[in-house]
Tab-separated table of C-alpha atoms in Angstrom:
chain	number	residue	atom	x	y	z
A	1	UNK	CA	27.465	-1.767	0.898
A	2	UNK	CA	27.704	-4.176	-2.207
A	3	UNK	CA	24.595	-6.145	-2.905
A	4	UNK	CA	25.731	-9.696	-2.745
A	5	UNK	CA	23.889	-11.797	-5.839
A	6	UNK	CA	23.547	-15.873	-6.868
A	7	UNK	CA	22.812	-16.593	-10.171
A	8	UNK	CA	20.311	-19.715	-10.659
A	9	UNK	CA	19.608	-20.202	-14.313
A	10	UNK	CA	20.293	-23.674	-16.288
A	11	UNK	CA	21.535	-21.743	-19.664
A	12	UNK	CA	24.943	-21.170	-19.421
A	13	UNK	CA	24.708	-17.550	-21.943
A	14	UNK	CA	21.940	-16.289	-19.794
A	15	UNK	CA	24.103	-16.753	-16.287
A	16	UNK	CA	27.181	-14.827	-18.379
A	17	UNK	CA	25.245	-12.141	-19.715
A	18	UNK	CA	23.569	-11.905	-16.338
A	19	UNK	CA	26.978	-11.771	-14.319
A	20	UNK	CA	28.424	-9.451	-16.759
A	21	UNK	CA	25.808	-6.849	-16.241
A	22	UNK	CA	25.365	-6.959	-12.104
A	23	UNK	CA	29.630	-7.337	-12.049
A	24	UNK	CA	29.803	-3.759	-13.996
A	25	UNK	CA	27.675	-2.052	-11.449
A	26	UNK	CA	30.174	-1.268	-8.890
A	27	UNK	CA	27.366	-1.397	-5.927
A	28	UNK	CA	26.754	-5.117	-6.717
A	29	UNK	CA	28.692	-8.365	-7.360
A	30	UNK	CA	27.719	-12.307	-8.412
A	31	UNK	CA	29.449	-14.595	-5.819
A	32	UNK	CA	28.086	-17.503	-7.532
A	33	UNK	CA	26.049	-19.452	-10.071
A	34	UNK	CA	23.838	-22.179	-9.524
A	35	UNK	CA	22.654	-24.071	-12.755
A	36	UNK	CA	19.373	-25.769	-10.952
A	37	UNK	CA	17.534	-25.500	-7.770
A	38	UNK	CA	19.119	-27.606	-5.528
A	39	UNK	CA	22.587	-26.244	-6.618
A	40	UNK	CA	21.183	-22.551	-5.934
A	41	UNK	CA	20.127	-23.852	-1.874
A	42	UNK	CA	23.335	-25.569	-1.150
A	43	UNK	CA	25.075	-22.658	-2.707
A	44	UNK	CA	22.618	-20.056	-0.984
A	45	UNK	CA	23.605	-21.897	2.337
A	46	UNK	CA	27.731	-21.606	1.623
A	47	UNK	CA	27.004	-17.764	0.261
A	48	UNK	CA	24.444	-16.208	2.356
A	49	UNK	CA	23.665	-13.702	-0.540
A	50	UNK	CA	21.537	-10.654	-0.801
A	51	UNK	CA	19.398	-11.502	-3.452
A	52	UNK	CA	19.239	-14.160	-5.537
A	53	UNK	CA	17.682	-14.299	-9.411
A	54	UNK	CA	16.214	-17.953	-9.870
A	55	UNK	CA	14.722	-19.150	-12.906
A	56	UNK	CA	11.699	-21.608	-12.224
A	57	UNK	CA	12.078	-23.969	-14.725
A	58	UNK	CA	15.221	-25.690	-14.519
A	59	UNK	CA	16.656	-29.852	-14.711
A	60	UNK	CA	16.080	-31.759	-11.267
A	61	UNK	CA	14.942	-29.476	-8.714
A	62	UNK	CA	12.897	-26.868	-9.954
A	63	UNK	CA	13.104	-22.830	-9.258
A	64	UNK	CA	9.892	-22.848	-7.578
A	65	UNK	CA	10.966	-25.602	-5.036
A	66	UNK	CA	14.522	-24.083	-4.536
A	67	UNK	CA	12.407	-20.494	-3.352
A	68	UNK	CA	10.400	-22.543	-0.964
A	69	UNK	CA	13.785	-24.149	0.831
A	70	UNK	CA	15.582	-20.871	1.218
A	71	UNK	CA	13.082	-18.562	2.342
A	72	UNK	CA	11.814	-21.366	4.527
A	73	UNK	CA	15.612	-21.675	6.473
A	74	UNK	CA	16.467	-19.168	9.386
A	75	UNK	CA	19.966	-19.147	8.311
A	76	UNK	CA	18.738	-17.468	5.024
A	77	UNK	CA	15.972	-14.768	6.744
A	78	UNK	CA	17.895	-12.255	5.152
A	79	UNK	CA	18.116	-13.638	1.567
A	80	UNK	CA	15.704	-12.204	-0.852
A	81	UNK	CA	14.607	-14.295	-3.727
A	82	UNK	CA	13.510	-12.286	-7.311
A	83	UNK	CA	12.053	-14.474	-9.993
A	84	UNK	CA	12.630	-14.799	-13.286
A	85	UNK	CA	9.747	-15.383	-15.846
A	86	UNK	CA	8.189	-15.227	-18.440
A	87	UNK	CA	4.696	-15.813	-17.000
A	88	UNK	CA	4.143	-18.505	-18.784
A	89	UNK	CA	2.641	-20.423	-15.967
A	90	UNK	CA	1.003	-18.350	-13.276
A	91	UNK	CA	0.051	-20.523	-10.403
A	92	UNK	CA	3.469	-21.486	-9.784
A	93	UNK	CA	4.684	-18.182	-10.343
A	94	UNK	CA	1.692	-17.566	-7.312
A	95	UNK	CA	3.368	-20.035	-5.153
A	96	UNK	CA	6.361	-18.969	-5.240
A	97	UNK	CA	5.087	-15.555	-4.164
A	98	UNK	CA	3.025	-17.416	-1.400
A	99	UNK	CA	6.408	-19.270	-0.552
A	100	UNK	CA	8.666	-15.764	-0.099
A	101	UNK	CA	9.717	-14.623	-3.009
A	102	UNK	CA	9.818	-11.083	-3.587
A	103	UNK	CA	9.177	-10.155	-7.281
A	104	UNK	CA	9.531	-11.286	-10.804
A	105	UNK	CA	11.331	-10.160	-13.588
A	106	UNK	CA	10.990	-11.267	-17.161
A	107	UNK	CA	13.887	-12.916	-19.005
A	108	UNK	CA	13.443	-9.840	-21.784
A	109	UNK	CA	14.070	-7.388	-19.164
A	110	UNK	CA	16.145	-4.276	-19.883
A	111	UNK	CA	19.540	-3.714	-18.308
A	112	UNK	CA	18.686	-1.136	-15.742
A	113	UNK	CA	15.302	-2.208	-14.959
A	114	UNK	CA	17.320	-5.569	-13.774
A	115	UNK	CA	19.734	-3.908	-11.778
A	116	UNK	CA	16.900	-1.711	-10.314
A	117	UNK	CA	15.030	-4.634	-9.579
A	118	UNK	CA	17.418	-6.177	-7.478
A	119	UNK	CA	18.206	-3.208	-5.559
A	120	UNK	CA	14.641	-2.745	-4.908
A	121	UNK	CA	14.481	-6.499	-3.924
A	122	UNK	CA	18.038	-6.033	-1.381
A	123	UNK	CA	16.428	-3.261	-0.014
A	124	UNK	CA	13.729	-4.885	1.197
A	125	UNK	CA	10.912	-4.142	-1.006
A	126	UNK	CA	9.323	-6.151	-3.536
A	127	UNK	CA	8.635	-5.490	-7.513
A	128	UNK	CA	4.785	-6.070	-6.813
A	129	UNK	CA	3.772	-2.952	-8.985
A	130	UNK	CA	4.584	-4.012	-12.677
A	131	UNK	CA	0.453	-4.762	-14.729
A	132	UNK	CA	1.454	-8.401	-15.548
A	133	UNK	CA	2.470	-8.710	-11.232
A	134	UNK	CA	-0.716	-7.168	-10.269
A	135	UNK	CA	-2.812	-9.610	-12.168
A	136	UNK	CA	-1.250	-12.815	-11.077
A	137	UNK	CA	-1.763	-11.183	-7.225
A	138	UNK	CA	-5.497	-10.757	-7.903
A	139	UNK	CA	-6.245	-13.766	-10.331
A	140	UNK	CA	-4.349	-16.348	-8.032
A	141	UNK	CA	-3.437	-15.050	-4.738
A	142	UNK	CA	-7.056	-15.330	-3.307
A	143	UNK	CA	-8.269	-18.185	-5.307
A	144	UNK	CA	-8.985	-21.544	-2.954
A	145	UNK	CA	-6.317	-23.992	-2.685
A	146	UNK	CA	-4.321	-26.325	0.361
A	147	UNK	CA	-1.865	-23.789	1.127
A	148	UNK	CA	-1.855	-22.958	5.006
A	149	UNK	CA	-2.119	-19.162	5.439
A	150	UNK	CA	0.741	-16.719	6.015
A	151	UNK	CA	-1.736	-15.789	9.360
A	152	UNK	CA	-4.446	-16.325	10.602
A	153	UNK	CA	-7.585	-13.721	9.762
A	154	UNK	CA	-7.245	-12.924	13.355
A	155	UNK	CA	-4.020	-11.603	13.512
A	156	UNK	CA	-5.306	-8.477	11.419
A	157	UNK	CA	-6.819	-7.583	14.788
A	158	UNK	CA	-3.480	-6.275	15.873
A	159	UNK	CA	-2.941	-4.166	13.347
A	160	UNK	CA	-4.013	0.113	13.685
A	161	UNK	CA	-7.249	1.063	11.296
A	162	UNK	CA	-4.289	3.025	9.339
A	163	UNK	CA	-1.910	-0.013	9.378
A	164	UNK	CA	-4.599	-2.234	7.504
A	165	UNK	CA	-5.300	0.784	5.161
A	166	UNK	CA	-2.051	1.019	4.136
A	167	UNK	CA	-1.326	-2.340	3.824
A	168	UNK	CA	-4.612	-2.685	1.429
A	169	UNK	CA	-3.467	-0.090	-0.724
A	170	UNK	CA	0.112	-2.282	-0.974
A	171	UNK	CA	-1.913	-5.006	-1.939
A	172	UNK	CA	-3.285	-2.970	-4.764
A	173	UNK	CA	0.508	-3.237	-6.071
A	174	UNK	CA	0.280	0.922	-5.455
A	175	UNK	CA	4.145	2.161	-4.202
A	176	UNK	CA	4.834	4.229	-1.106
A	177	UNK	CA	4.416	7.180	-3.333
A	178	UNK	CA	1.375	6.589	-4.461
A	179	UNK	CA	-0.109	5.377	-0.882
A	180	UNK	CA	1.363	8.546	0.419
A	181	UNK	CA	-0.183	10.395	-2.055
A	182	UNK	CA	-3.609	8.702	-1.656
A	183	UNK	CA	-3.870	9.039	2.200
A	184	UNK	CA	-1.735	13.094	2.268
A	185	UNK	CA	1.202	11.116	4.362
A	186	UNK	CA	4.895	11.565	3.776
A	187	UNK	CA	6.273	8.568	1.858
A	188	UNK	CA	8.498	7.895	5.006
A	189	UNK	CA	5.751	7.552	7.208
A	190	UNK	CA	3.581	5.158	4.912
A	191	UNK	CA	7.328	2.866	5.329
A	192	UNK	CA	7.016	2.497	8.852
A	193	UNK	CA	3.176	1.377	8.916
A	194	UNK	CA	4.368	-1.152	6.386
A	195	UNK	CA	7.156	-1.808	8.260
A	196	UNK	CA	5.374	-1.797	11.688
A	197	UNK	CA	2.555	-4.270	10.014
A	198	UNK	CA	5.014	-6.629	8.781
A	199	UNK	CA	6.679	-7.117	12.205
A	200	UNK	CA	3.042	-7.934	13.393
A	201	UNK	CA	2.221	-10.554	11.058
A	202	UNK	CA	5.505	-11.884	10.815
A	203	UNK	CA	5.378	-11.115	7.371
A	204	UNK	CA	9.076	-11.617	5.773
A	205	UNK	CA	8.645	-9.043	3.681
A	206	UNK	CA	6.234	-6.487	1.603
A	207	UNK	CA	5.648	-9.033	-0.711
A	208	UNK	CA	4.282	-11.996	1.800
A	209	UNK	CA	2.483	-8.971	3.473
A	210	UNK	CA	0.402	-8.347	0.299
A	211	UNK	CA	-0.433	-12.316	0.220
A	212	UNK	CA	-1.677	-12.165	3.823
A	213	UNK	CA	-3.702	-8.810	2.926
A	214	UNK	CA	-5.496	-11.338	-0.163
A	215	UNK	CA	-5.414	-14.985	2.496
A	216	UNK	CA	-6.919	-12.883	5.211
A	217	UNK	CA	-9.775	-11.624	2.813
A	218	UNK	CA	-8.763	-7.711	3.960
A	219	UNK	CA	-8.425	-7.698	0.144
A	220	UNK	CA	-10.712	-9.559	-2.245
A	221	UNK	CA	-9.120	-9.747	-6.160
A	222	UNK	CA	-10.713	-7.954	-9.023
A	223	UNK	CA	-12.940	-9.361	-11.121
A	224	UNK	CA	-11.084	-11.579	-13.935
């Protein structure tokens, strides 16, 4: 099946070059390009895309703002949003995390690693294990601020000892592979306690499921 993509950037040669690449890969087309936030929701809305690479900073109505609307709408539950970045600021790149979307990319970021991103991203898992990801998870994620949580502590009661294991370990930005590794489990079976802990906490995906395992406190961030 072809992976469905909107481009949100504001620089016109960054949307080409972008659209160029994913339009060669014959598993994935752009079906549009949105040139600020509020032009990326409407379009999003029209579109109903797979995935769709949004810059945060952009005129009018920001990147992080746009992720908040569409992962917020119903309509959209099955629209994935990958950041781009260049980390440059971190708590809004933590938001947007917080708010649904499912990884980040820098704008330097080779050919292939972009395309593999947003297959990873359509597929339903989230680009959480990259050094530069795993430290805004554990500087930011946990710190105090006015955001409501994901779920309540006490929905972690519903969750098997194994489910919460394995979902700590995610947190930890480790991969299937490596979780599977860690606990002598098959990769395919560590995907179905993710899976299984996700539908508990109504967790859209892997990537609001490692925010709830930092909100809830199952996983407290490293030392700075």
């Amino acid at each position: 099946m072809t992976i469905r993509v909107l481009l949100a950037d504001d620089q016109a040669l960054l949307r080409a070059t972008f659209r160029i690449l994913i339009d060669s890969d014959p598993d994935m087309t752009v079906v549009a390009e949105a040139t600020d936030g509020q032009e990326a929701v409407d379009l999003a809305l029209v579109h109903e895309p797979d995935v769709v690479l949004m810059d945060i900073r952009m005129p009018g109505t920001d990147g992080l703002t746009a992720t908040t609307d569409i992962c917020s709408r119903p309509e959209l539950s099955t629209t994935r949003v990958l950041i781009l970045t260049t980390f440059e600021n971190n708590e809004n790149v933590a938001k947007a995390l917080r708010a649904g979307a499912s990884g980040f990319l820098g704008k330097d970021v080779g050919p292939e690693f972009l395309l593999s991103g947003i297959r990873t991203v359509a597929a339903g898992d989230s680009l959480l294990s990259p050094t530069a990801t795993r430290t805004l998870i554990t500087r930011f994620l946990a710190s105090p601020d006015t955001d409501t949580p994901l779920a309540p502590p006490e929905r972690l009661t519903t969750l098997t000892e194994r489910e919460r294991e394995v979902m700590a370990l995610a947190a930890h930005g480790k991969s299937n592979a490596e979780i599977a590794d860690r606990l002598v489990l098959s990769p395919l079976t560590v995907r179905s306690h993710i899976q299984r802990a996700m539908t508990k906490l109504d967790a859209r995906d892997r990537a609001q499921l490692v925010v709830i395992a930092y909100q809830s406190g199952l996983v407290q961030p490293r030392p700075r």
